[in-house]
């Protein structure tokens, strides 16, 4: 679970765009950069090399 206040101040380290939280996948998603950052034990891992590329469907959805 990500605190709403924390989510409101976090941005993608690559694009500086806002993030959305995917509760099911436990990821912070940035559509601008096409990356999803993992949330491990409630802590966002905001490292580009830890992020996964979004699929085409995820980018469009």
PDB file of N, CA, C and O in Angstrom:
ATOM      1  N   UNK A   1       0.840  -1.188   0.000  1.00  0.00           N
ATOM      2  CA  UNK A   1       0.000   0.000   0.000  1.00  0.00           C
ATOM      3  C   UNK A   1       0.878   1.241   0.000  1.00  0.00           C
ATOM      4  O   UNK A   1       1.833   1.329   0.752  1.00  0.00           O
ATOM      5  N   UNK A   2       0.556   2.169  -0.859  1.00  0.00           N
ATOM      6  CA  UNK A   2       1.293   3.423  -0.950  1.00  0.00           C
ATOM      7  C   UNK A   2       0.413   4.542  -0.396  1.00  0.00           C
ATOM      8  O   UNK A   2      -0.743   4.690  -0.787  1.00  0.00           O
ATOM      9  N   UNK A   3       0.980   5.326   0.484  1.00  0.00           N
ATOM     10  CA  UNK A   3       0.286   6.472   1.055  1.00  0.00           C
ATOM     11  C   UNK A   3      -0.019   7.493  -0.045  1.00  0.00           C
ATOM     12  O   UNK A   3       0.839   7.775  -0.884  1.00  0.00           O
ATOM     13  N   UNK A   4      -1.232   8.024  -0.036  1.00  0.00           N
ATOM     14  CA  UNK A   4      -1.636   8.991  -1.070  1.00  0.00           C
ATOM     15  C   UNK A   4      -0.742  10.226  -1.091  1.00  0.00           C
ATOM     16  O   UNK A   4      -0.446  10.762  -2.155  1.00  0.00           O
ATOM     17  N   UNK A   5      -0.320  10.670   0.070  1.00  0.00           N
ATOM     18  CA  UNK A   5       0.544  11.857   0.136  1.00  0.00           C
ATOM     19  C   UNK A   5       1.901  11.561  -0.514  1.00  0.00           C
ATOM     20  O   UNK A   5       2.434  12.383  -1.260  1.00  0.00           O
ATOM     21  N   UNK A   6       2.454  10.379  -0.243  1.00  0.00           N
ATOM     22  CA  UNK A   6       3.721   9.982  -0.856  1.00  0.00           C
ATOM     23  C   UNK A   6       3.567   9.893  -2.369  1.00  0.00           C
ATOM     24  O   UNK A   6       4.399  10.396  -3.123  1.00  0.00           O
ATOM     25  N   UNK A   7       2.481   9.282  -2.816  1.00  0.00           N
ATOM     26  CA  UNK A   7       2.244   9.135  -4.255  1.00  0.00           C
ATOM     27  C   UNK A   7       2.134  10.508  -4.933  1.00  0.00           C
ATOM     28  O   UNK A   7       2.592  10.676  -6.066  1.00  0.00           O
ATOM     29  N   UNK A   8       1.584  11.478  -4.233  1.00  0.00           N
ATOM     30  CA  UNK A   8       1.408  12.801  -4.832  1.00  0.00           C
ATOM     31  C   UNK A   8       2.731  13.544  -5.035  1.00  0.00           C
ATOM     32  O   UNK A   8       2.814  14.448  -5.868  1.00  0.00           O
ATOM     33  N   UNK A   9       3.780  13.166  -4.290  1.00  0.00           N
ATOM     34  CA  UNK A   9       5.069  13.857  -4.453  1.00  0.00           C
ATOM     35  C   UNK A   9       6.093  13.064  -5.258  1.00  0.00           C
ATOM     36  O   UNK A   9       7.066  13.631  -5.736  1.00  0.00           O
ATOM     37  N   UNK A  10       5.870  11.762  -5.417  1.00  0.00           N
ATOM     38  CA  UNK A  10       6.804  10.944  -6.200  1.00  0.00           C
ATOM     39  C   UNK A  10       6.607  11.199  -7.696  1.00  0.00           C
ATOM     40  O   UNK A  10       5.482  11.331  -8.161  1.00  0.00           O
ATOM     41  N   UNK A  11       7.712  11.247  -8.418  1.00  0.00           N
ATOM     42  CA  UNK A  11       7.670  11.340  -9.877  1.00  0.00           C
ATOM     43  C   UNK A  11       8.646  10.318 -10.448  1.00  0.00           C
ATOM     44  O   UNK A  11       9.537   9.834  -9.759  1.00  0.00           O
ATOM     45  N   UNK A  12       8.473  10.026 -11.703  1.00  0.00           N
ATOM     46  CA  UNK A  12       9.371   9.101 -12.396  1.00  0.00           C
ATOM     47  C   UNK A  12      10.765   9.725 -12.457  1.00  0.00           C
ATOM     48  O   UNK A  12      10.916  10.873 -12.875  1.00  0.00           O
ATOM     49  N   UNK A  13      11.797   8.985 -12.045  1.00  0.00           N
ATOM     50  CA  UNK A  13      13.150   9.535 -12.098  1.00  0.00           C
ATOM     51  C   UNK A  13      13.673   9.743 -13.526  1.00  0.00           C
ATOM     52  O   UNK A  13      14.610  10.500 -13.729  1.00  0.00           O
ATOM     53  N   UNK A  14      13.048   9.104 -14.495  1.00  0.00           N
ATOM     54  CA  UNK A  14      13.489   9.231 -15.888  1.00  0.00           C
ATOM     55  C   UNK A  14      12.809  10.422 -16.573  1.00  0.00           C
ATOM     56  O   UNK A  14      13.474  11.294 -17.122  1.00  0.00           O
ATOM     57  N   UNK A  15      11.469  10.453 -16.507  1.00  0.00           N
ATOM     58  CA  UNK A  15      10.722  11.483 -17.239  1.00  0.00           C
ATOM     59  C   UNK A  15      10.239  12.636 -16.363  1.00  0.00           C
ATOM     60  O   UNK A  15       9.782  13.648 -16.888  1.00  0.00           O
ATOM     61  N   UNK A  16      10.302  12.467 -15.053  1.00  0.00           N
ATOM     62  CA  UNK A  16       9.783  13.448 -14.083  1.00  0.00           C
ATOM     63  C   UNK A  16       8.264  13.585 -14.163  1.00  0.00           C
ATOM     64  O   UNK A  16       7.676  14.532 -13.659  1.00  0.00           O
ATOM     65  N   UNK A  17       7.604  12.618 -14.799  1.00  0.00           N
ATOM     66  CA  UNK A  17       6.145  12.618 -14.916  1.00  0.00           C
ATOM     67  C   UNK A  17       5.519  11.973 -13.678  1.00  0.00           C
ATOM     68  O   UNK A  17       6.175  11.214 -12.964  1.00  0.00           O
ATOM     69  N   UNK A  18       4.235  12.261 -13.428  1.00  0.00           N
ATOM     70  CA  UNK A  18       3.560  11.652 -12.281  1.00  0.00           C
ATOM     71  C   UNK A  18       3.412  10.141 -12.448  1.00  0.00           C
ATOM     72  O   UNK A  18       3.468   9.612 -13.564  1.00  0.00           O
ATOM     73  N   UNK A  19       3.214   9.472 -11.326  1.00  0.00           N
ATOM     74  CA  UNK A  19       3.090   8.025 -11.303  1.00  0.00           C
ATOM     75  C   UNK A  19       1.692   7.624 -10.854  1.00  0.00           C
ATOM     76  O   UNK A  19       1.033   8.361 -10.122  1.00  0.00           O
ATOM     77  N   UNK A  20       1.266   6.447 -11.284  1.00  0.00           N
ATOM     78  CA  UNK A  20       0.027   5.873 -10.771  1.00  0.00           C
ATOM     79  C   UNK A  20       0.375   4.553 -10.100  1.00  0.00           C
ATOM     80  O   UNK A  20       1.345   3.889 -10.476  1.00  0.00           O
ATOM     81  N   UNK A  21      -0.424   4.192  -9.107  1.00  0.00           N
ATOM     82  CA  UNK A  21      -0.153   2.985  -8.332  1.00  0.00           C
ATOM     83  C   UNK A  21      -1.020   1.838  -8.817  1.00  0.00           C
ATOM     84  O   UNK A  21      -2.245   1.960  -8.885  1.00  0.00           O
ATOM     85  N   UNK A  22      -0.400   0.739  -9.181  1.00  0.00           N
ATOM     86  CA  UNK A  22      -1.108  -0.484  -9.559  1.00  0.00           C
ATOM     87  C   UNK A  22      -1.072  -1.410  -8.345  1.00  0.00           C
ATOM     88  O   UNK A  22      -0.048  -2.041  -8.072  1.00  0.00           O
ATOM     89  N   UNK A  23      -2.182  -1.460  -7.632  1.00  0.00           N
ATOM     90  CA  UNK A  23      -2.251  -2.230  -6.386  1.00  0.00           C
ATOM     91  C   UNK A  23      -2.056  -3.731  -6.635  1.00  0.00           C
ATOM     92  O   UNK A  23      -1.385  -4.404  -5.864  1.00  0.00           O
ATOM     93  N   UNK A  24      -2.650  -4.240  -7.718  1.00  0.00           N
ATOM     94  CA  UNK A  24      -2.561  -5.671  -8.016  1.00  0.00           C
ATOM     95  C   UNK A  24      -1.131  -6.125  -8.294  1.00  0.00           C
ATOM     96  O   UNK A  24      -0.708  -7.180  -7.848  1.00  0.00           O
ATOM     97  N   UNK A  25      -0.394  -5.316  -9.033  1.00  0.00           N
ATOM     98  CA  UNK A  25       0.986  -5.676  -9.395  1.00  0.00           C
ATOM     99  C   UNK A  25       2.021  -5.109  -8.435  1.00  0.00           C
ATOM    100  O   UNK A  25       3.208  -5.390  -8.577  1.00  0.00           O
ATOM    101  N   UNK A  26       1.568  -4.275  -7.485  1.00  0.00           N
ATOM    102  CA  UNK A  26       2.485  -3.636  -6.533  1.00  0.00           C
ATOM    103  C   UNK A  26       3.584  -2.880  -7.276  1.00  0.00           C
ATOM    104  O   UNK A  26       4.781  -3.091  -7.069  1.00  0.00           O
ATOM    105  N   UNK A  27       3.140  -1.970  -8.167  1.00  0.00           N
ATOM    106  CA  UNK A  27       4.074  -1.188  -8.968  1.00  0.00           C
ATOM    107  C   UNK A  27       3.608   0.262  -9.065  1.00  0.00           C
ATOM    108  O   UNK A  27       2.410   0.540  -9.011  1.00  0.00           O
ATOM    109  N   UNK A  28       4.567   1.145  -9.232  1.00  0.00           N
ATOM    110  CA  UNK A  28       4.286   2.532  -9.583  1.00  0.00           C
ATOM    111  C   UNK A  28       4.544   2.663 -11.081  1.00  0.00           C
ATOM    112  O   UNK A  28       5.638   2.356 -11.559  1.00  0.00           O
ATOM    113  N   UNK A  29       3.539   3.093 -11.808  1.00  0.00           N
ATOM    114  CA  UNK A  29       3.580   3.078 -13.263  1.00  0.00           C
ATOM    115  C   UNK A  29       3.715   4.490 -13.818  1.00  0.00           C
ATOM    116  O   UNK A  29       3.012   5.408 -13.393  1.00  0.00           O
ATOM    117  N   UNK A  30       4.637   4.639 -14.775  1.00  0.00           N
ATOM    118  CA  UNK A  30       4.807   5.897 -15.491  1.00  0.00           C
ATOM    119  C   UNK A  30       4.567   5.630 -16.974  1.00  0.00           C
ATOM    120  O   UNK A  30       5.376   4.977 -17.628  1.00  0.00           O
ATOM    121  N   UNK A  31       3.453   6.145 -17.477  1.00  0.00           N
ATOM    122  CA  UNK A  31       3.149   5.944 -18.900  1.00  0.00           C
ATOM    123  C   UNK A  31       4.049   6.786 -19.786  1.00  0.00           C
ATOM    124  O   UNK A  31       4.347   6.406 -20.907  1.00  0.00           O
ATOM    125  N   UNK A  32       4.529   7.925 -19.280  1.00  0.00           N
ATOM    126  CA  UNK A  32       5.389   8.808 -20.083  1.00  0.00           C
ATOM    127  C   UNK A  32       6.701   8.118 -20.456  1.00  0.00           C
ATOM    128  O   UNK A  32       7.170   8.219 -21.585  1.00  0.00           O
ATOM    129  N   UNK A  33       7.305   7.409 -19.514  1.00  0.00           N
ATOM    130  CA  UNK A  33       8.569   6.725 -19.791  1.00  0.00           C
ATOM    131  C   UNK A  33       8.362   5.256 -20.150  1.00  0.00           C
ATOM    132  O   UNK A  33       9.295   4.597 -20.594  1.00  0.00           O
ATOM    133  N   UNK A  34       7.148   4.750 -19.924  1.00  0.00           N
ATOM    134  CA  UNK A  34       6.873   3.347 -20.225  1.00  0.00           C
ATOM    135  C   UNK A  34       7.517   2.390 -19.238  1.00  0.00           C
ATOM    136  O   UNK A  34       7.850   1.269 -19.587  1.00  0.00           O
ATOM    137  N   UNK A  35       7.673   2.844 -17.977  1.00  0.00           N
ATOM    138  CA  UNK A  35       8.318   2.029 -16.960  1.00  0.00           C
ATOM    139  C   UNK A  35       7.393   1.795 -15.772  1.00  0.00           C
ATOM    140  O   UNK A  35       6.542   2.634 -15.461  1.00  0.00           O
ATOM    141  N   UNK A  36       7.589   0.644 -15.120  1.00  0.00           N
ATOM    142  CA  UNK A  36       6.861   0.317 -13.890  1.00  0.00           C
ATOM    143  C   UNK A  36       7.886  -0.009 -12.814  1.00  0.00           C
ATOM    144  O   UNK A  36       8.728  -0.892 -12.991  1.00  0.00           O
ATOM    145  N   UNK A  37       7.818   0.734 -11.722  1.00  0.00           N
ATOM    146  CA  UNK A  37       8.760   0.581 -10.614  1.00  0.00           C
ATOM    147  C   UNK A  37       8.156  -0.308  -9.535  1.00  0.00           C
ATOM    148  O   UNK A  37       7.015  -0.080  -9.125  1.00  0.00           O
ATOM    149  N   UNK A  38       8.890  -1.300  -9.056  1.00  0.00           N
ATOM    150  CA  UNK A  38       8.326  -2.204  -8.049  1.00  0.00           C
ATOM    151  C   UNK A  38       8.174  -1.529  -6.686  1.00  0.00           C
ATOM    152  O   UNK A  38       8.909  -0.599  -6.352  1.00  0.00           O
ATOM    153  N   UNK A  39       7.194  -2.016  -5.934  1.00  0.00           N
ATOM    154  CA  UNK A  39       7.017  -1.609  -4.540  1.00  0.00           C
ATOM    155  C   UNK A  39       7.255  -2.873  -3.722  1.00  0.00           C
ATOM    156  O   UNK A  39       6.520  -3.851  -3.845  1.00  0.00           O
ATOM    157  N   UNK A  40       8.308  -2.855  -2.924  1.00  0.00           N
ATOM    158  CA  UNK A  40       8.686  -4.032  -2.135  1.00  0.00           C
ATOM    159  C   UNK A  40       8.529  -3.724  -0.647  1.00  0.00           C
ATOM    160  O   UNK A  40       9.136  -2.774  -0.150  1.00  0.00           O
ATOM    161  N   UNK A  41       7.727  -4.519   0.018  1.00  0.00           N
ATOM    162  CA  UNK A  41       7.463  -4.313   1.449  1.00  0.00           C
ATOM    163  C   UNK A  41       7.005  -2.891   1.732  1.00  0.00           C
ATOM    164  O   UNK A  41       7.401  -2.272   2.714  1.00  0.00           O
ATOM    165  N   UNK A  42       6.187  -2.343   0.828  1.00  0.00           N
ATOM    166  CA  UNK A  42       5.652  -1.009   1.009  1.00  0.00           C
ATOM    167  C   UNK A  42       6.595   0.117   0.637  1.00  0.00           C
ATOM    168  O   UNK A  42       6.269   1.285   0.797  1.00  0.00           O
ATOM    169  N   UNK A  43       7.780  -0.226   0.123  1.00  0.00           N
ATOM    170  CA  UNK A  43       8.788   0.782  -0.215  1.00  0.00           C
ATOM    171  C   UNK A  43       8.980   0.822  -1.736  1.00  0.00           C
ATOM    172  O   UNK A  43       9.345  -0.181  -2.340  1.00  0.00           O
ATOM    173  N   UNK A  44       8.744   1.986  -2.359  1.00  0.00           N
ATOM    174  CA  UNK A  44       8.958   2.093  -3.799  1.00  0.00           C
ATOM    175  C   UNK A  44      10.453   2.030  -4.141  1.00  0.00           C
ATOM    176  O   UNK A  44      11.264   2.690  -3.502  1.00  0.00           O
ATOM    177  N   UNK A  45      10.775   1.219  -5.128  1.00  0.00           N
ATOM    178  CA  UNK A  45      12.163   1.100  -5.593  1.00  0.00           C
ATOM    179  C   UNK A  45      12.257   1.937  -6.871  1.00  0.00           C
ATOM    180  O   UNK A  45      11.902   1.484  -7.952  1.00  0.00           O
ATOM    181  N   UNK A  46      12.727   3.164  -6.718  1.00  0.00           N
ATOM    182  CA  UNK A  46      12.709   4.137  -7.807  1.00  0.00           C
ATOM    183  C   UNK A  46      14.030   4.160  -8.579  1.00  0.00           C
ATOM    184  O   UNK A  46      14.608   5.212  -8.833  1.00  0.00           O
ATOM    185  N   UNK A  47      14.481   2.997  -8.971  1.00  0.00           N
ATOM    186  CA  UNK A  47      15.725   2.872  -9.733  1.00  0.00           C
ATOM    187  C   UNK A  47      15.387   2.386 -11.139  1.00  0.00           C
ATOM    188  O   UNK A  47      14.673   1.391 -11.311  1.00  0.00           O
ATOM    189  N   UNK A  48      15.927   3.069 -12.138  1.00  0.00           N
ATOM    190  CA  UNK A  48      15.622   2.721 -13.529  1.00  0.00           C
ATOM    191  C   UNK A  48      15.992   1.275 -13.845  1.00  0.00           C
ATOM    192  O   UNK A  48      15.260   0.580 -14.542  1.00  0.00           O
ATOM    193  N   UNK A  49      17.109   0.805 -13.294  1.00  0.00           N
ATOM    194  CA  UNK A  49      17.532  -0.564 -13.604  1.00  0.00           C
ATOM    195  C   UNK A  49      16.683  -1.623 -12.886  1.00  0.00           C
ATOM    196  O   UNK A  49      16.779  -2.798 -13.200  1.00  0.00           O
ATOM    197  N   UNK A  50      15.853  -1.224 -11.938  1.00  0.00           N
ATOM    198  CA  UNK A  50      14.927  -2.145 -11.266  1.00  0.00           C
ATOM    199  C   UNK A  50      13.538  -2.128 -11.910  1.00  0.00           C
ATOM    200  O   UNK A  50      12.713  -2.988 -11.632  1.00  0.00           O
ATOM    201  N   UNK A  51      13.276  -1.132 -12.745  1.00  0.00           N
ATOM    202  CA  UNK A  51      11.957  -0.991 -13.375  1.00  0.00           C
ATOM    203  C   UNK A  51      11.826  -1.950 -14.550  1.00  0.00           C
ATOM    204  O   UNK A  51      12.815  -2.346 -15.165  1.00  0.00           O
ATOM    205  N   UNK A  52      10.583  -2.285 -14.840  1.00  0.00           N
ATOM    206  CA  UNK A  52      10.327  -3.113 -16.028  1.00  0.00           C
ATOM    207  C   UNK A  52       9.644  -2.252 -17.081  1.00  0.00           C
ATOM    208  O   UNK A  52       8.974  -1.264 -16.772  1.00  0.00           O
ATOM    209  N   UNK A  53       9.854  -2.631 -18.337  1.00  0.00           N
ATOM    210  CA  UNK A  53       9.203  -1.940 -19.446  1.00  0.00           C
ATOM    211  C   UNK A  53       7.726  -2.329 -19.481  1.00  0.00           C
ATOM    212  O   UNK A  53       7.377  -3.493 -19.320  1.00  0.00           O
ATOM    213  N   UNK A  54       6.869  -1.348 -19.695  1.00  0.00           N
ATOM    214  CA  UNK A  54       5.454  -1.640 -19.863  1.00  0.00           C
ATOM    215  C   UNK A  54       5.224  -2.301 -21.217  1.00  0.00           C
ATOM    216  O   UNK A  54       5.930  -2.000 -22.185  1.00  0.00           O
ATOM    217  N   UNK A  55       4.233  -3.178 -21.263  1.00  0.00           N
ATOM    218  CA  UNK A  55       3.863  -3.779 -22.537  1.00  0.00           C
ATOM    219  C   UNK A  55       3.077  -2.746 -23.355  1.00  0.00           C
ATOM    220  O   UNK A  55       2.615  -1.730 -22.820  1.00  0.00           O
ATOM    221  N   UNK A  56       2.919  -2.999 -24.625  1.00  0.00           N
ATOM    222  CA  UNK A  56       2.152  -2.094 -25.490  1.00  0.00           C
ATOM    223  C   UNK A  56       0.749  -1.925 -24.960  1.00  0.00           C
ATOM    224  O   UNK A  56       0.217  -0.803 -24.919  1.00  0.00           O
ATOM    225  N   UNK A  57       0.105  -3.002 -24.539  1.00  0.00           N
ATOM    226  CA  UNK A  57      -1.255  -2.926 -23.995  1.00  0.00           C
ATOM    227  C   UNK A  57      -1.305  -2.072 -22.733  1.00  0.00           C
ATOM    228  O   UNK A  57      -2.242  -1.306 -22.527  1.00  0.00           O
ATOM    229  N   UNK A  58      -0.298  -2.190 -21.874  1.00  0.00           N
ATOM    230  CA  UNK A  58      -0.255  -1.397 -20.648  1.00  0.00           C
ATOM    231  C   UNK A  58      -0.082   0.094 -20.964  1.00  0.00           C
ATOM    232  O   UNK A  58      -0.659   0.940 -20.287  1.00  0.00           O
ATOM    233  N   UNK A  59       0.706   0.393 -21.975  1.00  0.00           N
ATOM    234  CA  UNK A  59       0.913   1.793 -22.356  1.00  0.00           C
ATOM    235  C   UNK A  59      -0.366   2.419 -22.881  1.00  0.00           C
ATOM    236  O   UNK A  59      -0.641   3.590 -22.654  1.00  0.00           O
ATOM    237  N   UNK A  60      -1.150   1.632 -23.594  1.00  0.00           N
ATOM    238  CA  UNK A  60      -2.379   2.143 -24.202  1.00  0.00           C
ATOM    239  C   UNK A  60      -3.541   2.173 -23.215  1.00  0.00           C
ATOM    240  O   UNK A  60      -4.463   2.967 -23.378  1.00  0.00           O
ATOM    241  N   UNK A  61      -3.502   1.276 -22.223  1.00  0.00           N
ATOM    242  CA  UNK A  61      -4.634   1.125 -21.293  1.00  0.00           C
ATOM    243  C   UNK A  61      -4.740   2.092 -20.225  1.00  0.00           C
ATOM    244  O   UNK A  61      -4.439   3.123 -19.950  1.00  0.00           O
TER     245      UNK A  61
END
